[in-house]
Coordinates of C-alpha atoms and ligand atoms in Angstrom, one line a residue:
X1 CA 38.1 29.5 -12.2
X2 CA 39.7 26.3 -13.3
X3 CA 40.6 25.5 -9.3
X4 CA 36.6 25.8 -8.7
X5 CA 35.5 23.6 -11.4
X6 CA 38.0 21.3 -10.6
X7 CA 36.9 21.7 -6.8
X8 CA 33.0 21.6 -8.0
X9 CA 33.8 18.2 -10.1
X10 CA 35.0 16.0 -7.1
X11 CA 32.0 17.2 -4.7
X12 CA 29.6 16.0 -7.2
X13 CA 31.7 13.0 -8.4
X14 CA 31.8 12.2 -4.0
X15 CA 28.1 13.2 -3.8
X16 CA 27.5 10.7 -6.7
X17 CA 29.9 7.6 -5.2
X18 CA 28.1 8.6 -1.7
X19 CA 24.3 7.8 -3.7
X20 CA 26.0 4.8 -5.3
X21 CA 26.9 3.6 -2.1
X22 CA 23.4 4.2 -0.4
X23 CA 21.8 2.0 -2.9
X24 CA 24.0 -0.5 -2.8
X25 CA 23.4 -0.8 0.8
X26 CA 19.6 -0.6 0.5
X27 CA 19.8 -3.3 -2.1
X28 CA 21.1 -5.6 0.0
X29 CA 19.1 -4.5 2.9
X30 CA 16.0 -4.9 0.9
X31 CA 16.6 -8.6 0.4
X32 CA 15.8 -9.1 3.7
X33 CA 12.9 -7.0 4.0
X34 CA 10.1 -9.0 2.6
X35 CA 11.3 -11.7 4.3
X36 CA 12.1 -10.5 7.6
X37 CA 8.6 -8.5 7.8
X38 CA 10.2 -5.1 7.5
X39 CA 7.8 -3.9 4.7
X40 CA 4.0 -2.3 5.5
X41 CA 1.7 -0.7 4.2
X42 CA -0.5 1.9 4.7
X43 CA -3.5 3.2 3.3
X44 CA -5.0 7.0 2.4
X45 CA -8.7 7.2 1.9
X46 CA -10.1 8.9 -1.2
X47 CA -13.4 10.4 -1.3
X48 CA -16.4 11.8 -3.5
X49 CA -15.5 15.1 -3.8
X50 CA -19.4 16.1 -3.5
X51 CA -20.5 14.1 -0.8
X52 CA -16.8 13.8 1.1
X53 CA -17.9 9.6 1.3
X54 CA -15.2 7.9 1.2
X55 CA -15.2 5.7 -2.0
X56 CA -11.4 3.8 -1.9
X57 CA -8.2 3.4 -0.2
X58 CA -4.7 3.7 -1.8
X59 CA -2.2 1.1 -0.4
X60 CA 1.2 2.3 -0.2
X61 CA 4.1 0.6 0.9
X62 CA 6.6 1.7 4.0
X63 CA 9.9 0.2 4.8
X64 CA 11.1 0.2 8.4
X65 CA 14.9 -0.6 8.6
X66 CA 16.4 -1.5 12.1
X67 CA 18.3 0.9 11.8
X68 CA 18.0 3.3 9.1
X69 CA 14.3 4.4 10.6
X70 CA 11.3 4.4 7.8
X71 CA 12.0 4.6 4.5
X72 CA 10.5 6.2 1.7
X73 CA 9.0 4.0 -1.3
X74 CA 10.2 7.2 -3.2
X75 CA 13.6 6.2 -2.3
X76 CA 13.4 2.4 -2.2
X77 CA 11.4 1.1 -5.1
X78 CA 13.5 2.3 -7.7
X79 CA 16.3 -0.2 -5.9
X80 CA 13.9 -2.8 -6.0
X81 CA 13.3 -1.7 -9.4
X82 CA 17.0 -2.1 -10.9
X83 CA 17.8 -4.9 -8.9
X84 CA 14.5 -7.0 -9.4
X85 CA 13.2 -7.3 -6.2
X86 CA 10.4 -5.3 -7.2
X87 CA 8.7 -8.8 -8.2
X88 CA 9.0 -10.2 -4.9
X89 CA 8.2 -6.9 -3.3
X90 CA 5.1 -6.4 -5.3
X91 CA 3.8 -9.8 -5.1
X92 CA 4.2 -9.1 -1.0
X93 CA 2.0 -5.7 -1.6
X94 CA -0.8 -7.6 -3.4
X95 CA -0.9 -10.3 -1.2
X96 CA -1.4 -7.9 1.7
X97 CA -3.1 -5.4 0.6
X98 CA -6.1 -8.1 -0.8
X99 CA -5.9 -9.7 3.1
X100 CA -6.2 -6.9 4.5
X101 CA -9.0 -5.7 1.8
X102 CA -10.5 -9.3 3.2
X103 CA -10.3 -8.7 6.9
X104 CA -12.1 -4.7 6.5
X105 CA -14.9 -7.0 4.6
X106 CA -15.4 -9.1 7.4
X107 CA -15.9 -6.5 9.8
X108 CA -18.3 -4.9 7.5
X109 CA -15.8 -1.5 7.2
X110 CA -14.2 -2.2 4.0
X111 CA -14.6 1.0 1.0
X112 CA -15.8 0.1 -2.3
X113 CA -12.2 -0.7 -3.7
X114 CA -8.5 -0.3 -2.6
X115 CA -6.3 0.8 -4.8
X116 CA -2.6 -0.8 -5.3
X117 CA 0.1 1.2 -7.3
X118 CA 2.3 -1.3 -10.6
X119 CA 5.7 -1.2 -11.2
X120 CA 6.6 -1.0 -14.5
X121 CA 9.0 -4.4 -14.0
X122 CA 5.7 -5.8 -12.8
X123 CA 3.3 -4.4 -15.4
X124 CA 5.6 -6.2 -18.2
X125 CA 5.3 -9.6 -16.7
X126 CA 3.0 -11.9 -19.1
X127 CA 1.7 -14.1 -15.8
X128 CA 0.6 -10.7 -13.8
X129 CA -3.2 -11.3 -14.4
X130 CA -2.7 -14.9 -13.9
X131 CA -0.6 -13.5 -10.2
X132 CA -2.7 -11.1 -9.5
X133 CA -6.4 -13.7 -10.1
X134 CA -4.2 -16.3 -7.9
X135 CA -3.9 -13.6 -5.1
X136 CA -7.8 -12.4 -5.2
X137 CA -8.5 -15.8 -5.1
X138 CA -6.7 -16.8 -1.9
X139 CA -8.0 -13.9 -0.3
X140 CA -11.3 -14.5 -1.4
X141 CA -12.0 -10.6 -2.8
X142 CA -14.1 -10.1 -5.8
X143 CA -12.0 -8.5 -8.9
X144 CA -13.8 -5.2 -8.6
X145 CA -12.9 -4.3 -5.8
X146 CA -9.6 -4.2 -6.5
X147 CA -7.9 -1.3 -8.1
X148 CA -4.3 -1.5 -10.1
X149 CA -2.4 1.6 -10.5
X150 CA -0.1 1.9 -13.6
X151 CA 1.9 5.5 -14.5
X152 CA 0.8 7.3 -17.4
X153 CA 4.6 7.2 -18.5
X154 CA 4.4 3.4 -18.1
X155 CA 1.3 3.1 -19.7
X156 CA 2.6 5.0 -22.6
X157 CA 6.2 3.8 -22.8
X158 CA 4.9 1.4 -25.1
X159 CA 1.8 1.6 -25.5
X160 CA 0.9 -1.4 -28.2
X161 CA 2.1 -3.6 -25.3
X162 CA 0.5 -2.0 -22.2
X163 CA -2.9 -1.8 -24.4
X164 CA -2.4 -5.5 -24.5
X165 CA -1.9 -6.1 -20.9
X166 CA -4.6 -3.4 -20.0
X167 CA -7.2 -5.8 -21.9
X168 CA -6.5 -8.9 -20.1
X169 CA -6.6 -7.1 -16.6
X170 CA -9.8 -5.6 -17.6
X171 CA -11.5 -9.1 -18.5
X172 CA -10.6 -10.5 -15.5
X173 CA -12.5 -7.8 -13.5
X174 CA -10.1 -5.6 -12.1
X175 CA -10.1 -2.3 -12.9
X176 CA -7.4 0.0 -13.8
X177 CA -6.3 3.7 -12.8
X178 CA -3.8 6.3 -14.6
X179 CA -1.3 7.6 -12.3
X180 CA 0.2 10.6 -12.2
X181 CA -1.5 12.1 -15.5
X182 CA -0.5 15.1 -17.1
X183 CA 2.9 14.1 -16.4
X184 CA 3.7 11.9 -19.2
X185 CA 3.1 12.2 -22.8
X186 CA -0.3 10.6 -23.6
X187 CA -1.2 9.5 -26.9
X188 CA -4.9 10.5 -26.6
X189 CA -5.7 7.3 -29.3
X190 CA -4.2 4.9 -27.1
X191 CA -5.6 6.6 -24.1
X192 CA -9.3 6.1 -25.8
X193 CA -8.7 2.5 -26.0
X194 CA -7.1 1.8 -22.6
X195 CA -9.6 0.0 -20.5
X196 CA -8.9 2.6 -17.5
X197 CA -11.5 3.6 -15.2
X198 CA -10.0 6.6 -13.4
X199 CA -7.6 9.1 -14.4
X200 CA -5.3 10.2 -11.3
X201 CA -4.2 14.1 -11.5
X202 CA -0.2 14.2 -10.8
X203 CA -0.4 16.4 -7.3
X204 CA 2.2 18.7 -9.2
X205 CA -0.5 20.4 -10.8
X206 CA -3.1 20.5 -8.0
X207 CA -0.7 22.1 -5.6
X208 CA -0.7 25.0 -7.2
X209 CA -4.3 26.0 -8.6
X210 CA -4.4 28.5 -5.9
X211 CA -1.9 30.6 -7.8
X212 CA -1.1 29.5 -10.9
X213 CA -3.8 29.8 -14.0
X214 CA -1.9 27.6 -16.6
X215 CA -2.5 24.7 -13.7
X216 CA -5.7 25.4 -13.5
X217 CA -6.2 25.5 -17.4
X218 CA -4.7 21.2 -17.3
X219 CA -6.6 20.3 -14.6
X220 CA -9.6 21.5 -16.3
X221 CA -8.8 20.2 -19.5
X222 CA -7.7 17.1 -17.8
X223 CA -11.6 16.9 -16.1
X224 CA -13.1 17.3 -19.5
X225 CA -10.4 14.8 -21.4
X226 CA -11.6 12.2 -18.7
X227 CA -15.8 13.0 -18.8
X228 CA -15.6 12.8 -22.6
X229 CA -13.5 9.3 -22.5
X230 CA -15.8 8.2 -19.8
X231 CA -13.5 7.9 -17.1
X232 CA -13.8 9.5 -13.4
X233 CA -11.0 11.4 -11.9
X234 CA -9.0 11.7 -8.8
X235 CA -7.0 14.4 -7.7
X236 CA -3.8 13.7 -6.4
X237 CA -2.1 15.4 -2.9
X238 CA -5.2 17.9 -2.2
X239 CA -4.1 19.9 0.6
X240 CA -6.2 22.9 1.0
X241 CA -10.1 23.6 1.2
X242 CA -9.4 25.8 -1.7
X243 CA -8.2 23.4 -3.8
X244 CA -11.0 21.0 -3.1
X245 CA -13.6 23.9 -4.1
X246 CA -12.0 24.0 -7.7
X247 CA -11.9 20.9 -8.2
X248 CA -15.4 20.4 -7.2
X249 CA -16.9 23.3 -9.4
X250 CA -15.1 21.5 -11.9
X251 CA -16.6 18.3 -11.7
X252 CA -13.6 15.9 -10.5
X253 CA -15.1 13.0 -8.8
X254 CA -12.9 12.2 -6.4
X255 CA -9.9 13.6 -4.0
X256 CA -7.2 11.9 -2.0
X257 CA -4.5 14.3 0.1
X258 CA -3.5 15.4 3.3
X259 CA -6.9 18.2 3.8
X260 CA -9.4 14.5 4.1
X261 CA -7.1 12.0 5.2
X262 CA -3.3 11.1 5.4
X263 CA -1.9 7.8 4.6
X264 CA -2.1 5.9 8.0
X265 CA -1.3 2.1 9.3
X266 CA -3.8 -0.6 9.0
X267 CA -4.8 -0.5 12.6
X268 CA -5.4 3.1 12.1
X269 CA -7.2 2.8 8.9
X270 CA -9.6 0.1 10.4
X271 CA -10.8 2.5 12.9
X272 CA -10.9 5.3 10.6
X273 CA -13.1 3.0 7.9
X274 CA -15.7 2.1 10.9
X275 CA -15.9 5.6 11.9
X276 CA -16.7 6.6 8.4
X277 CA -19.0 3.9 7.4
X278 CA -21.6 4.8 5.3
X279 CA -24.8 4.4 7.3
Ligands
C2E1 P1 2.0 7.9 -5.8 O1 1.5 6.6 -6.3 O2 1.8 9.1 -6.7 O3 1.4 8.2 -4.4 C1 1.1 9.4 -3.9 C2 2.1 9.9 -2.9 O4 1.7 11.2 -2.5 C3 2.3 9.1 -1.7 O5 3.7 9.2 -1.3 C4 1.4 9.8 -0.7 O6 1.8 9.6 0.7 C5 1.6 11.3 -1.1 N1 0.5 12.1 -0.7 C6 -0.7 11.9 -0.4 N2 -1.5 13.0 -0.2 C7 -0.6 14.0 -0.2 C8 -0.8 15.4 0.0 O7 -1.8 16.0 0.2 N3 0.4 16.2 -0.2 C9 1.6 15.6 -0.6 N4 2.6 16.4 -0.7 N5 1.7 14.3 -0.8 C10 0.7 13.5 -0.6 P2 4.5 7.9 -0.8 O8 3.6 7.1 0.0 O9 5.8 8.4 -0.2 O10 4.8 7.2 -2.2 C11 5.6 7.7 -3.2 C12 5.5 6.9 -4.4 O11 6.1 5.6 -4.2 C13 4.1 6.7 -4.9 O12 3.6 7.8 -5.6 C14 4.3 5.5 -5.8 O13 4.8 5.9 -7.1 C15 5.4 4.7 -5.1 N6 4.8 3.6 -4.3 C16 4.3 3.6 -3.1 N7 3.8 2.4 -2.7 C17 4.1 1.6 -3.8 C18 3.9 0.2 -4.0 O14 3.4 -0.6 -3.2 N8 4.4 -0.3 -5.2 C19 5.0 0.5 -6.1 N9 5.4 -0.1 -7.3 N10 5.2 1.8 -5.9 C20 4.8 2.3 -4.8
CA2 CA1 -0.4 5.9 -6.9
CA3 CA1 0.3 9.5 -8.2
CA4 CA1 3.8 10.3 -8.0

């Protein structure tokens, strides 16, 4: 017994050095992405769960490595995270994403609002409104239409802060989304007095509403939570028609996931916006 836990030990203590050493490779790759125009993005379509319009567009960043093939931003922005690349790295997704924003407008495609996702290292920096005005400005995209993406566990980490933060994003126009909801631990005072727009349902619990009644019971409650705050919601990672019907007879507004669109490249997304244009 002792020879297997010694034996188990040094697999994960190998397993461990073998992560270590990914991310330390990343991290230096990484430096060079921005700059050597190895970072993308692409964009999934979300749409009025009534109508099946599309309303938005979530922009979500990709990482194609000469050699390492696409990476996932599941993978990757936690390395930016820790070794603060993340600012340069989100200051490159803004910039894009509100150019590309500009170039659907002038071809008359372009969706209500696109949606960009926050870091928490970004959401903590006191000249991200001033950033993020500088960016809409260059682009020449009116503050509505853009759409800023911050965690629920961000939001709440400290909450005093991001309250603070929330407000002078709001007054400049832009408005604000709660990702992954249900999956942090919400204050429901503080969430009164966020300026958010839309609560986004963590995909965890709309994957299974099929089968499981507690999941249903949250994303219910999480419906009603949102109506009585005022805010719309958006289910996360819809996959299945009967999915879409629950959420429908329940009154969430909108629906992003695999079922109505999948995240695609801009070229992709252009066609698929002028396809989709509401007449
Ligand atoms: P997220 O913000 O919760 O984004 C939703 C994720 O679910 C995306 O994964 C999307 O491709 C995926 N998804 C969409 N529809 C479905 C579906 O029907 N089923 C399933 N199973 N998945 C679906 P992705 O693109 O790999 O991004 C992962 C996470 O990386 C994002 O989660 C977000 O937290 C982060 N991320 C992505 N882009 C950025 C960025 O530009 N900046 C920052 N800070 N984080 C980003
Ligand atoms: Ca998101
Ligand atoms: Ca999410
Ligand atoms: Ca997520």
């Amino acid at each position: 017994v002792k020879h297997e836990n010694r034996g188990d030990f040094r697999f994960y203590t190998s397993e461990m050095q073998a992560h270590t050493e990914r991310a330390l490779l990343l991290a230096s790759a990484l430096r060079h992405a921005v700059a050597g125009g190895q970072l993308h993005l692409h964009y999934q379509p979300q749409f009025d769960v009534s109508t099946r319009q599309v309303t938005g567009a979530e922009a979500l960043v990709r990482w194609s490595h000469p050699s390492l093939g696409v990476l996932s931003p599941a993978e990757f922005i936690p390395v930016a995270e820790s070794t603060g690349l993340i600012n340069e790295l989100g200051a490159w997704v803004l910039r894009e994403a509100a150019r590309e924003l500009r170039r659907w407008q002038d071809e008359g495609v372009a969706p209500p609002m696109l949606a960009v996702n926050l870091s928490a290292v970004q959401f903590r920096r006191p000249d991200l409104p001033e950033c993020i005005r500088r960016e809409l400005d260059e682009a020449g995209i009116q503050p509505e239409r853009l759409e800023l993406e911050l965690t629920e566990a961000v939001a709440m980490d400290d909450p005093e802060k991001a309250l603070h933060m929330m407000r002078q994003l709001a007054a400049s126009g832009v408005r604000i989304a709660i990702d992954d909801f249900g999956t942090g631990y919400s204050s429901l005072s503080y969430l009164k007095r966020f300026t958010a727009h839309r609560l986004k349902i963590d995909q965890s619990f709309v994957r299974d509403i099929g089968e499981d009644e507690d999941d249903r019971a949250i994303v219910r409650a999480i419906i009603r939570l949102a109506q009585s705050l005022g805010m719309h919601t958006v289910a996360e990672g819809v996959e299945t028609e009967e999915q879409l019907a629950f959420l429908k007879a329940e009154g969430c507004d909108e629906a992003q996931g695999y079922l109505l669109a999948r995240p695609m490249p801009a070229d992709d997304m252009r066609a698929f916006l002028a396809a989709n244009r509401a007449l």
